[in-house]
XYZ file of C-alpha atoms in Angstrom:
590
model
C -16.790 -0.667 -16.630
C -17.677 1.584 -13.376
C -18.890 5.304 -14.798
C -17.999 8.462 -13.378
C -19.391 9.315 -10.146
C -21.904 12.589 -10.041
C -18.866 14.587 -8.775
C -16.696 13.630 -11.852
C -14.248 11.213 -10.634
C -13.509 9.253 -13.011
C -12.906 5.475 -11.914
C -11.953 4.446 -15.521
C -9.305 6.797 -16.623
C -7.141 6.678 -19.943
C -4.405 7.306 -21.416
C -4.611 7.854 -25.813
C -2.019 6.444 -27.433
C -1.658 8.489 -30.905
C -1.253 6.615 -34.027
C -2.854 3.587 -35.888
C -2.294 0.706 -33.827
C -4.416 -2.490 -34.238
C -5.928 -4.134 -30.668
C -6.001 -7.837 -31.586
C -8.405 -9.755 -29.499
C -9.639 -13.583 -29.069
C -8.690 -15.791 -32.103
C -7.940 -12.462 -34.396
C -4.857 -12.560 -31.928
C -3.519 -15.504 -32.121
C -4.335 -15.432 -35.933
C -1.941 -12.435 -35.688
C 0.784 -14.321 -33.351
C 0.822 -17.234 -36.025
C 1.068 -14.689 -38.897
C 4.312 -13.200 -37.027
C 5.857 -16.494 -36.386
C 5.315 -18.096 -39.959
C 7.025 -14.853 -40.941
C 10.068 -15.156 -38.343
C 12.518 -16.790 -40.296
C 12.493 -20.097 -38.851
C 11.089 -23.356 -40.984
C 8.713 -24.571 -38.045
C 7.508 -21.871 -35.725
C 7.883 -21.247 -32.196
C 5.816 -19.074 -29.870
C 6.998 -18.214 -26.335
C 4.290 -16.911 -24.531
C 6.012 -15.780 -21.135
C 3.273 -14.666 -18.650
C 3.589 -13.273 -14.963
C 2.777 -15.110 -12.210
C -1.092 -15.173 -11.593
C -2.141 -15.789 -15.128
C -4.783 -18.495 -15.815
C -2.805 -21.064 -17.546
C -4.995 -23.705 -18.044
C -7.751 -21.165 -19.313
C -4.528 -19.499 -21.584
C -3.705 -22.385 -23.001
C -6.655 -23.853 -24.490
C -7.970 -20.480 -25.813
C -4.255 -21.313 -28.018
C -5.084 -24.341 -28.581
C -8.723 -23.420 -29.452
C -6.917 -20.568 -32.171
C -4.017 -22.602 -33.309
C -4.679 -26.409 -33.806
C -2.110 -27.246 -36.202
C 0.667 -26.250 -32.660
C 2.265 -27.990 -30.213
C 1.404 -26.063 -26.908
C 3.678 -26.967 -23.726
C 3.481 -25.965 -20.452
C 6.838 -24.826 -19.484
C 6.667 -24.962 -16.073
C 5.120 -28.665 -15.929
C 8.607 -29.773 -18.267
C 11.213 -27.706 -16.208
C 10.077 -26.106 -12.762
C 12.047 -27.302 -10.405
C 9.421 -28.809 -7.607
C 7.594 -26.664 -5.599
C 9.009 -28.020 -2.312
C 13.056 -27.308 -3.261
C 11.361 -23.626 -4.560
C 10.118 -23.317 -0.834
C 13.737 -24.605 0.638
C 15.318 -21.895 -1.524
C 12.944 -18.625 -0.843
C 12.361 -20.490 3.410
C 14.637 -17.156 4.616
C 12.713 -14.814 2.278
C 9.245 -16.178 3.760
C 9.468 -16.406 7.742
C 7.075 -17.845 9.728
C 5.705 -14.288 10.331
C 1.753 -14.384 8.977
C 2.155 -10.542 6.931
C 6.510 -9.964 6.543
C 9.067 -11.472 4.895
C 12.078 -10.490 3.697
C 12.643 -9.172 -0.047
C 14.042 -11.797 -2.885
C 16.904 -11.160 -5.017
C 16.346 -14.581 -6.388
C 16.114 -14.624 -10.096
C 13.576 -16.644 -12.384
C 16.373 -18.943 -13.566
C 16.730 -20.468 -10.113
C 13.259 -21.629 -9.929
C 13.865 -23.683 -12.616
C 16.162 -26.971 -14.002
C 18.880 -26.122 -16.737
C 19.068 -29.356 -17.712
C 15.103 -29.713 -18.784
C 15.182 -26.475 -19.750
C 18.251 -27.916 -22.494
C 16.116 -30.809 -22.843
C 13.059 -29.219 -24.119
C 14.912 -26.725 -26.431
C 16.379 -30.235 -28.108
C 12.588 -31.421 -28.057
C 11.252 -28.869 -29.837
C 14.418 -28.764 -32.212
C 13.878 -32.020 -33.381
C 9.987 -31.522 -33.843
C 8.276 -31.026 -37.165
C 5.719 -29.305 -35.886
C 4.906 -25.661 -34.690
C 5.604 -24.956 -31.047
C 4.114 -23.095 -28.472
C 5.740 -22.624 -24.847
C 3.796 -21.011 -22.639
C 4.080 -20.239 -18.940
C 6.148 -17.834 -16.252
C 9.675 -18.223 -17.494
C 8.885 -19.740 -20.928
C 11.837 -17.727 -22.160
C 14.458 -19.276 -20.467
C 14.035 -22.186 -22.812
C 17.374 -21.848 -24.450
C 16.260 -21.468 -28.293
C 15.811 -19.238 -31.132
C 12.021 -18.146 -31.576
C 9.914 -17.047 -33.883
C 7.906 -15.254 -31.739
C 7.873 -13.581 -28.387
C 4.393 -12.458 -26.219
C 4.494 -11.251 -22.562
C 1.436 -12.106 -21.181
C 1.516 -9.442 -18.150
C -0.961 -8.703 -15.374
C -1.525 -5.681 -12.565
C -0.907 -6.932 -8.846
C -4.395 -5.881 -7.551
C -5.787 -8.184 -10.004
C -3.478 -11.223 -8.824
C -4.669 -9.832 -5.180
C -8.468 -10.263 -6.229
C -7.755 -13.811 -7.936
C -6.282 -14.832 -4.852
C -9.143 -13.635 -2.406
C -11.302 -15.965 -4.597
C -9.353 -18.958 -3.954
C -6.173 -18.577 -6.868
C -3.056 -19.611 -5.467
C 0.560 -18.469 -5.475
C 2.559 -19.637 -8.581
C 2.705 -23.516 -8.471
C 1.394 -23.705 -4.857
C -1.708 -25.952 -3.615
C -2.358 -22.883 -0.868
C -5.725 -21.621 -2.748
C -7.306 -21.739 0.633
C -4.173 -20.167 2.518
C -4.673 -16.894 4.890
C -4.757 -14.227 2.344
C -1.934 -12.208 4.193
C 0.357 -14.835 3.500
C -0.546 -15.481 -0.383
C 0.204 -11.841 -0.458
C 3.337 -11.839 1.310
C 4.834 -14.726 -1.061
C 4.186 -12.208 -3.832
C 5.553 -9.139 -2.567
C 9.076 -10.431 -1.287
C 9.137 -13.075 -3.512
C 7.228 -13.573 -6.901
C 6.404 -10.102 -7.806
C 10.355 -8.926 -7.517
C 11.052 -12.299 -9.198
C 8.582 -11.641 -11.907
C 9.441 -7.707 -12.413
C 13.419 -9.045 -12.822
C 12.082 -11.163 -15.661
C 9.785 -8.812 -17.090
C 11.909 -5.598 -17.407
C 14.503 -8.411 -19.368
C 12.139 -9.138 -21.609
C 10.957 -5.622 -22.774
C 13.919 -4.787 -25.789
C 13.258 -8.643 -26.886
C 9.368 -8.674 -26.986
C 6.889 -8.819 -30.015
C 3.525 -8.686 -28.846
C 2.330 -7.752 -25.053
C -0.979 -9.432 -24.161
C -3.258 -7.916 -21.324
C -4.418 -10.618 -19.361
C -6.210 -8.381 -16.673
C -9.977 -9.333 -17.459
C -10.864 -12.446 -19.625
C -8.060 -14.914 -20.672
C -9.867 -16.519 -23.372
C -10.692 -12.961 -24.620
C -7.551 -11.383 -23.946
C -6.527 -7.818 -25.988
C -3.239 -7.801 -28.031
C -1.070 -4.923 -28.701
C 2.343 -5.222 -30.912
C 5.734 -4.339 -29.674
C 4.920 -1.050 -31.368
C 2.162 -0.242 -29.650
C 3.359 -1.031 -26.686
C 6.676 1.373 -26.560
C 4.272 3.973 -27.965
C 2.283 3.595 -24.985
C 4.375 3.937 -22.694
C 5.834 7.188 -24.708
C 2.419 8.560 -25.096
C 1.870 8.302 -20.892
C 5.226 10.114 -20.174
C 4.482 12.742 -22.504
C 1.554 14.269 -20.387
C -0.460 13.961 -17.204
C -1.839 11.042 -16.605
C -3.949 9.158 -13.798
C -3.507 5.382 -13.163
C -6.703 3.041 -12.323
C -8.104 3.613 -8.828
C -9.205 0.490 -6.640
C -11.437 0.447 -3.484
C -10.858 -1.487 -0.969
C -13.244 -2.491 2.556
C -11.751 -2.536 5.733
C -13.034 -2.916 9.567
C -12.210 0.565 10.282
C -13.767 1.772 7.020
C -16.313 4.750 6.186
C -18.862 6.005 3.839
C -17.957 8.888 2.282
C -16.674 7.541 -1.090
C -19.657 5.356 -1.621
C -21.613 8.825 -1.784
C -18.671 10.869 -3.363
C -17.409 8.379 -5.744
C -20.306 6.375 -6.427
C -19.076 2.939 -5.278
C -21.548 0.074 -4.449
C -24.078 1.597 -1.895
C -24.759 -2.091 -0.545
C -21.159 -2.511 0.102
C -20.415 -2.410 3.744
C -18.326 -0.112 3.693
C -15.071 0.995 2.028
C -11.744 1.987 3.803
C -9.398 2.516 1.551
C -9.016 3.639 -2.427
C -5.371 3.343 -3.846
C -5.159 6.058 -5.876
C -1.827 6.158 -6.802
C 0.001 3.517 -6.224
C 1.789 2.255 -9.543
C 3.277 -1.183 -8.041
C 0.043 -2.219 -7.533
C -2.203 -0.039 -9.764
C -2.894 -0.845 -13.572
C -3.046 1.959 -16.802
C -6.012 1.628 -19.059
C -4.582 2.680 -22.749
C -6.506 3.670 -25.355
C -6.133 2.717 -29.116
C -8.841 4.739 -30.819
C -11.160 3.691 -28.503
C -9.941 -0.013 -28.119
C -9.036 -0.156 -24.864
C -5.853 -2.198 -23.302
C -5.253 -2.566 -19.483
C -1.414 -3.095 -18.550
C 0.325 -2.532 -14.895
C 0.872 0.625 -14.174
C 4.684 0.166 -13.193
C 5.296 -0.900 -16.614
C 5.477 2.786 -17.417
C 8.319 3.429 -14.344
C 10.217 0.321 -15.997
C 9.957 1.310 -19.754
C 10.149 4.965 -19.222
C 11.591 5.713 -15.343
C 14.078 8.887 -16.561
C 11.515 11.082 -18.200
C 8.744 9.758 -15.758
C 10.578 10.239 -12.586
C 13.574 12.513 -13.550
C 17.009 11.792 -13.619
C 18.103 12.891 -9.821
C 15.157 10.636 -8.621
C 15.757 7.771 -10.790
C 19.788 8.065 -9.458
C 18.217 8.218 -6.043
C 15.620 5.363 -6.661
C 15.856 3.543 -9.311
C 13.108 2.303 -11.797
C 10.480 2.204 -8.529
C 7.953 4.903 -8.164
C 8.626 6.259 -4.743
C 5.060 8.430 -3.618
C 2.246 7.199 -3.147
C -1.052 8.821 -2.379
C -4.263 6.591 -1.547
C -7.450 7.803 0.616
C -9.008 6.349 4.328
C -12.582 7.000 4.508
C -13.153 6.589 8.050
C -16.618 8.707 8.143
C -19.208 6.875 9.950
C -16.167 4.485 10.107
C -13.816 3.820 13.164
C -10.351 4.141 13.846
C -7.413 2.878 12.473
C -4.750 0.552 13.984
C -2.749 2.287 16.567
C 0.489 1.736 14.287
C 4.099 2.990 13.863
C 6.444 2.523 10.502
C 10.114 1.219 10.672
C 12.768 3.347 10.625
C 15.226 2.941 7.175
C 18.093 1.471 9.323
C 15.724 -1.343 10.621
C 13.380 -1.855 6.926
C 16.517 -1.923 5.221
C 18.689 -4.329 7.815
C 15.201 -6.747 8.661
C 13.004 -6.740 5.532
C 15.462 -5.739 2.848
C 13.631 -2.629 1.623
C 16.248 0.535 0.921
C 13.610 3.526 1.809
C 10.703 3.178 4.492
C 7.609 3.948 4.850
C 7.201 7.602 5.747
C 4.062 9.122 5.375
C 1.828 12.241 6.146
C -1.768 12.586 6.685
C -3.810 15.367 4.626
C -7.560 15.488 5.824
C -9.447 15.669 2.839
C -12.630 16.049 4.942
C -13.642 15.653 8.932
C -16.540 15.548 11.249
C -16.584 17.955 14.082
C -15.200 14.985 16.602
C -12.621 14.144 13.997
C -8.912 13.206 15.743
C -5.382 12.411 14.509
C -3.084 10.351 17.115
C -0.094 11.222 17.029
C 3.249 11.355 18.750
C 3.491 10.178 22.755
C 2.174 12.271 25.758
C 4.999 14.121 27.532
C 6.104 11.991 30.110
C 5.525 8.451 28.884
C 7.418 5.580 30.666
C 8.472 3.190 27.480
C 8.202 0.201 29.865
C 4.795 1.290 31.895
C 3.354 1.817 27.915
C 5.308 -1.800 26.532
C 3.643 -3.593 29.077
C 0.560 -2.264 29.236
C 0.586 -3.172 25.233
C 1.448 -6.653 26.125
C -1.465 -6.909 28.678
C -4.061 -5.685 25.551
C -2.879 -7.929 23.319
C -3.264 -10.870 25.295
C -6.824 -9.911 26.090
C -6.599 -8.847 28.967
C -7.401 -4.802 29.144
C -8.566 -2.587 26.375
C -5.635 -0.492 26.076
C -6.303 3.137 27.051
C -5.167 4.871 24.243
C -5.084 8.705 25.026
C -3.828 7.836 28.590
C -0.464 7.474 26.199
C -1.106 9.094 23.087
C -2.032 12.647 22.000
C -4.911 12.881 19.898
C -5.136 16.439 17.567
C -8.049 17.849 16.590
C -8.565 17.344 12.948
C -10.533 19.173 10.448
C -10.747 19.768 6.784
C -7.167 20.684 4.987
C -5.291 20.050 8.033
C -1.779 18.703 7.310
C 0.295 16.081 9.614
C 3.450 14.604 9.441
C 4.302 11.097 10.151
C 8.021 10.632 9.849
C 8.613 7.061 10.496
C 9.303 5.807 13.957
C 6.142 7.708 15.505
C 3.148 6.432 17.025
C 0.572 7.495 15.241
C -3.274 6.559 13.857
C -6.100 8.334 12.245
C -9.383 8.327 13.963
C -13.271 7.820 13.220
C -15.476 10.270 10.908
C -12.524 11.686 8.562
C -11.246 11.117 5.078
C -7.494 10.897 5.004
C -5.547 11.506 1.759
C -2.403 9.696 2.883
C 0.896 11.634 1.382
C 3.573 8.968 1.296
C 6.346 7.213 0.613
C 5.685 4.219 -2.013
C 6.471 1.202 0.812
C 3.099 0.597 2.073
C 2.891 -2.970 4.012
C 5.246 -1.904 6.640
C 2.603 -1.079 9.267
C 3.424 -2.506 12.668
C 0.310 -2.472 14.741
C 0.558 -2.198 18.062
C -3.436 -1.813 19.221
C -6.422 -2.460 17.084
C -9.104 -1.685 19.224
C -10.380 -5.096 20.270
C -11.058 -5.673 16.445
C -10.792 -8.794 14.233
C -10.456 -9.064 10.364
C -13.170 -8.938 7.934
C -12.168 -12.686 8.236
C -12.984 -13.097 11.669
C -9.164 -13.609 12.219
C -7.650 -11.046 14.911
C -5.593 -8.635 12.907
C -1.581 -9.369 13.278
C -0.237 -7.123 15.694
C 3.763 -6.554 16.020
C 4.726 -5.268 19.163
C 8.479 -6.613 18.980
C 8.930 -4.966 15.992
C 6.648 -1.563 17.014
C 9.090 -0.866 20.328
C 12.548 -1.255 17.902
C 11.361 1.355 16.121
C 9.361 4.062 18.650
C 10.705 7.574 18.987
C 10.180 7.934 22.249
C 11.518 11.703 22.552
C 8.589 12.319 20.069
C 6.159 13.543 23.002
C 3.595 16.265 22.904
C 5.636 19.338 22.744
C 7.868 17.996 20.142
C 4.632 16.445 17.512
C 2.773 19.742 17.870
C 5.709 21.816 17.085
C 7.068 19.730 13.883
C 4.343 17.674 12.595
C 1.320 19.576 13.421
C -0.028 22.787 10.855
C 3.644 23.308 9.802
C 1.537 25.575 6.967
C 3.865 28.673 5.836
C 3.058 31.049 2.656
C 6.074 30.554 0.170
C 4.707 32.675 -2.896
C 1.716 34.532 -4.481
C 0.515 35.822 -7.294
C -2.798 37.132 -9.424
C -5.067 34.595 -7.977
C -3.206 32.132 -6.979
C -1.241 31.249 -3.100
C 1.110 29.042 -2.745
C 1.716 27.124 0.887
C 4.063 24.475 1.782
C 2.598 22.036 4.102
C 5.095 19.021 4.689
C 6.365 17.242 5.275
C 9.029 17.347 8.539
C 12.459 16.857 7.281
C 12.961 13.701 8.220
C 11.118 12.664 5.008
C 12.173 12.656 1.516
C 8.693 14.274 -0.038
C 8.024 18.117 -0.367
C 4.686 19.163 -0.777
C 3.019 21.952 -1.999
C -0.790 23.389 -1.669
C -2.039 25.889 -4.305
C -4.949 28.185 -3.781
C -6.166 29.286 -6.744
C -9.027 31.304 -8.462
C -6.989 32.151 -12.037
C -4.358 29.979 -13.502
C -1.493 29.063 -11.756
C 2.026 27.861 -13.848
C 4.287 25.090 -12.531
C 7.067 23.331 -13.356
C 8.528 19.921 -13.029
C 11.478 21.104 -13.100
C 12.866 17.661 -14.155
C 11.432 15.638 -11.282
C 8.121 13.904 -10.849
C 5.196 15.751 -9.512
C 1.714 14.128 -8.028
C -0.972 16.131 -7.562
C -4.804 15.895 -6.047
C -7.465 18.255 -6.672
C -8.646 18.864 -2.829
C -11.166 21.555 -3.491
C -13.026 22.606 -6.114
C -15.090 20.155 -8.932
C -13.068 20.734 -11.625
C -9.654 22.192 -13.382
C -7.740 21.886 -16.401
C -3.820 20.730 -16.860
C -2.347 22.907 -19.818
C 0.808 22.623 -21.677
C 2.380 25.740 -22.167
C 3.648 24.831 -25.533
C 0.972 22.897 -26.851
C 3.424 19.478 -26.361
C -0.056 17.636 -24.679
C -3.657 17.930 -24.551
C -6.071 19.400 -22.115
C -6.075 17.006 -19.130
C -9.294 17.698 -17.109
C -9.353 16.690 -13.647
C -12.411 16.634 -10.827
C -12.529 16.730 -7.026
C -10.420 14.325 -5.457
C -8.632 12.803 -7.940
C -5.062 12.404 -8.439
C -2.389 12.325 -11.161
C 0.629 12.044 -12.057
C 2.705 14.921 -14.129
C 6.091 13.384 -15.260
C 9.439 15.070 -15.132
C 9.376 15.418 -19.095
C 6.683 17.464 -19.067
C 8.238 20.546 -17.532
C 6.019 24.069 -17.258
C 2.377 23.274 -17.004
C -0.364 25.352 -15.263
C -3.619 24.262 -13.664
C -7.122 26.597 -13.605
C -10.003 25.843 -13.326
C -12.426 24.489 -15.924
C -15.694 23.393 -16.369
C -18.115 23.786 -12.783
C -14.582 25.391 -11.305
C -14.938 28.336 -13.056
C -15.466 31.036 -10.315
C -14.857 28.913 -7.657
C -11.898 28.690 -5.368
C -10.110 25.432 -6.003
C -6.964 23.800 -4.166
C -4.252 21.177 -5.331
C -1.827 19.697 -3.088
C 1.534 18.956 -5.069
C 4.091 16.417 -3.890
C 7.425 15.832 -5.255
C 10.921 14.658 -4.155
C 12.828 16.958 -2.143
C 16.260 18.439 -3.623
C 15.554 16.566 -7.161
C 14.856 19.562 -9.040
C 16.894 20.788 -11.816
C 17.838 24.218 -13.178
């Protein structure tokens, strides 16, 4: 496990689950799965063991055969997937031939498979004498009455690291595939496919097995302890697990701040919050389970998100907040973000990606581009575009774009549909809506990949969605230091600082020396210490415990929690601290 860096952020945060609930793990589970099934009612046994796509099956299914000899274990999808090629035919639309976007699946789990050897096996292990295990993505749908059910589930980022070492998608021989594309079968495809299947299976479930780190050593929670979980992390702040990420563009700053690898090259991003892709660590008396985070927004999305958010969204976690170091970095992509009429009618997705950028630190030369200079000719600037991405010219960015000074606790708004990108030597906190692989890049500074591949640019897509009335006098006016004073009290300010209202998210920025009281007011709130080492999150009725947070970290306070206040604590006592506060606009309730 990574420690705690010398600032305090934590890079291994938890969430206690009260109560006495056992963590099963090697053959003690299994011995446990077998005691469950013998117990189940039935007079020979059967296990499903349903996992996501990504799992290690081969490595899954001989540490059961290692812990259960005396059982049958079958690979599900071997007996009844239907082949991979009529899979392809089915999802062709969903795919494209574009290398990063696709379009997202409503396919369900059921189509990827045969009926008929699905009815076939059920009769095989019917007539059978001996105890069954099926095991594999889908190893439910075998029509049958079981003893026992396990969900063998797994955090996207970890599929996404599996697959950068060579793992391919689910039944696919593309281990060696461009890594944008392995990633784009999972996000319009398998992962929706594989969340429809999973959210099914929670009421039905005995056992959920975390499949995140070692297979053969893999930690086993009951049903119980499971639905307790996922109680226990709606019933205070929490913070999901953060993961770093290098990038050409990226910086140095979290190496120092956060204590990352100092050998690395660099590091340009740190998803912070980001609970599609993000995992939970829970801890059972000090046995410790890691699960995706979105099971939590699935088990638990009303008193996590609220109900006017959930009615708005749905089980789907819809802010995100994730840093770009770009100190002693370069810049990003010159990019722009679809508008909702074109994500929704081309890619499927019902909310786009609006987002904001909240500089969490900046060198004296640091720049935000953003918005287009007064007076831009759409065609001089499309074909100009063209002629850089065909080699031919560097494109001269601030001959068409504005570029803002930028320094520490400056606020800007990115409402989709603007040209925007940040630039070298700052650390973004990035404020945003939840749908993050929408970026259509439209110059990337004569750059390649860290795979020696030029980076995918998409200027079709980038000129459908430009606002081209969004010139200089319009960006500084709505979406630069838009910083107004809404309240006060014994030391404490409180500032609103975005974002335009164009976007869906409200946020908030707290000055504070004393305590300062909040309130969900029945809607989610995510927060980020941006100044100051340390404070404290208090329950004003005693309903959770002390949650101490340090510089730079986020959380997450669900809707259920309702008043809280932050002060500060520890190395923050005396100090002036900040938190910026996001939320969903107009889903508060009285």
């Amino acid at each position: 496990m990574l420690a705690s860096s010398p600032g305090g952020y934590d890079k291994q945060p938890t969430v206690r689950v009260p109560g006495p609930h056992r963590v099963f793990t090697g053959h003690e589970a299994w011995a446990e799965v077998d005691r469950h099934a013998r117990n189940g009612g039935r007079r020979t046994p059967v296990i499903v063991v349903d996992t996501y796509p990504g799992t290690d099956l081969v490595q899954l299914m001989a540490a059961v055969r290692a812990a259960l000899p005396e059982y049958v274990v079958i690979n599900v999808e071997d007996a009844a997937a239907k082949p991979i090629e009529e899979i392809d035919t089915l999802i062709k639309a969903n795919l494209t031939n574009d290398r990063v976007f696709g379009v997202m699946s409503h396919h369900t789990l059921d189509q990827f498979y045969d009926s008929d050897r699905l009815v076939s096996l059920a009769d095989r292990v019917l007539d059978s004498t001996q105890p069954t295990v099926l095991i594999g993505w889908g190893a439910a749908l075998v029509p049958l009455q079981r003893s026992t059910l396990v969900l063998a589930d797994m955090a996207r980022w970890e599929i996404q690291q599996r697959q950068r070492r060579g793992a391919p998608n689910w039944r696919c021989a593309n281990g060696a595939e461009d890594n944008l594309r392995k990633v784009k079968r999972g996000f319009f495809v398998e992962w929706r496919v594989a969340d429809r299947h999973k959210r099914a299976l929670f009421p039905s479930i005995d056992y959920v097995l975390d499949t995140n780190r070692s297979t053969s050593e893999a930690r086993l929670i009951t049903a119980e302890a499971f639905h307790a979980a996922m109680k226990a992390a709606v019933s205070t702040p929490f913070r999901v697990v953060p993961f770093f990420d290098p990038g050409v563009w990226g910086g140095h700053w979290m190496q120092k701040e956060f204590d990352l690898d100092s050998d690395a090259d660099n590091y340009a991003w740190c998803f912070d919050c980001v609970p599609e892709e993000n995992s939970v660590l829970l801890d059972f008396g000090g046995q410790i389970v890691e699960l995706p985070s979105i099971d939590v927004v699935f088990e638990r999305p009303r008193e996590l998100l609220g109900e006017l958010v959930h009615a708005r969204f749905g089980a789907e976690f819809p802010i995100r907040f994730d840093f770009l170091d770009t100190m002693g970095g370069g810049n990003l992509s010159l990019q722009v973000h679809p508008l909702t009429d074109y994500i929704t009618n081309t890619f499927g997705m019902h909310y786009t990606q609006d987002e904001s950028y909240y500089l969490l630190d900046a060198a004296d030369d640091a720049v935000v581009y953003l918005g287009l200079k007064t007076g831009v000719d759409p065609a001089e600037l499309t074909r100009t575009l063209e002629s850089a991405s065909r080699g031919e010219i560097s494109f001269p960015v601030e001959q068409f774009v504005n570029a803002f000074p930028a320094g520490k606790h400056d606020h800007f708004s990115i409402p989709a549909g603007t040209v925007h990108c940040s630039g070298a030597n700052s650390v973004v906190l990035e404020i945003s809506a939840t749908p993050y692989l929408f970026t259509f890049k439209m110059w990337d500074w004569d750059r390649v990949g860290l795979d020696g591949v030029p980076r995918p640019v998409h200027l079709d897509h980038a000129r459908r969605n430009i606002q081209w009335d969004r010139d200089t006098e319009w960006t500084r006016e709505n979406l630069v230091g838009q910083v107004e004073q809404v309240a006060s009290g014994p030391g404490w300010v409180e500032e609103r600082t975005g974002l335009h209202t164009l976007e869906f998210i409200e946020v908030r920025r707290h000055w504070f020396t004393d305590a300062v009281e909040h309130d969900t007011r029945g809607t989610v709130n995510v927060l980020n210490l941006v100044e100051g080492p340390e404070a404290v999150v208090e329950s004003l009725d005693g309903s959770f415990a002390p949650f101490v947070v340090h510089y730079a970290e986020t959380f997450i306070v669900p809707a259920a929690v309702g008043r809280y206040r932050v002060r500060p604590h520890g190395a923050g006592v005396g100090k002036r601290l900040g938190t910026v506060k996001a939320s969903v606009r107009g889903t508060e309730v009285s």
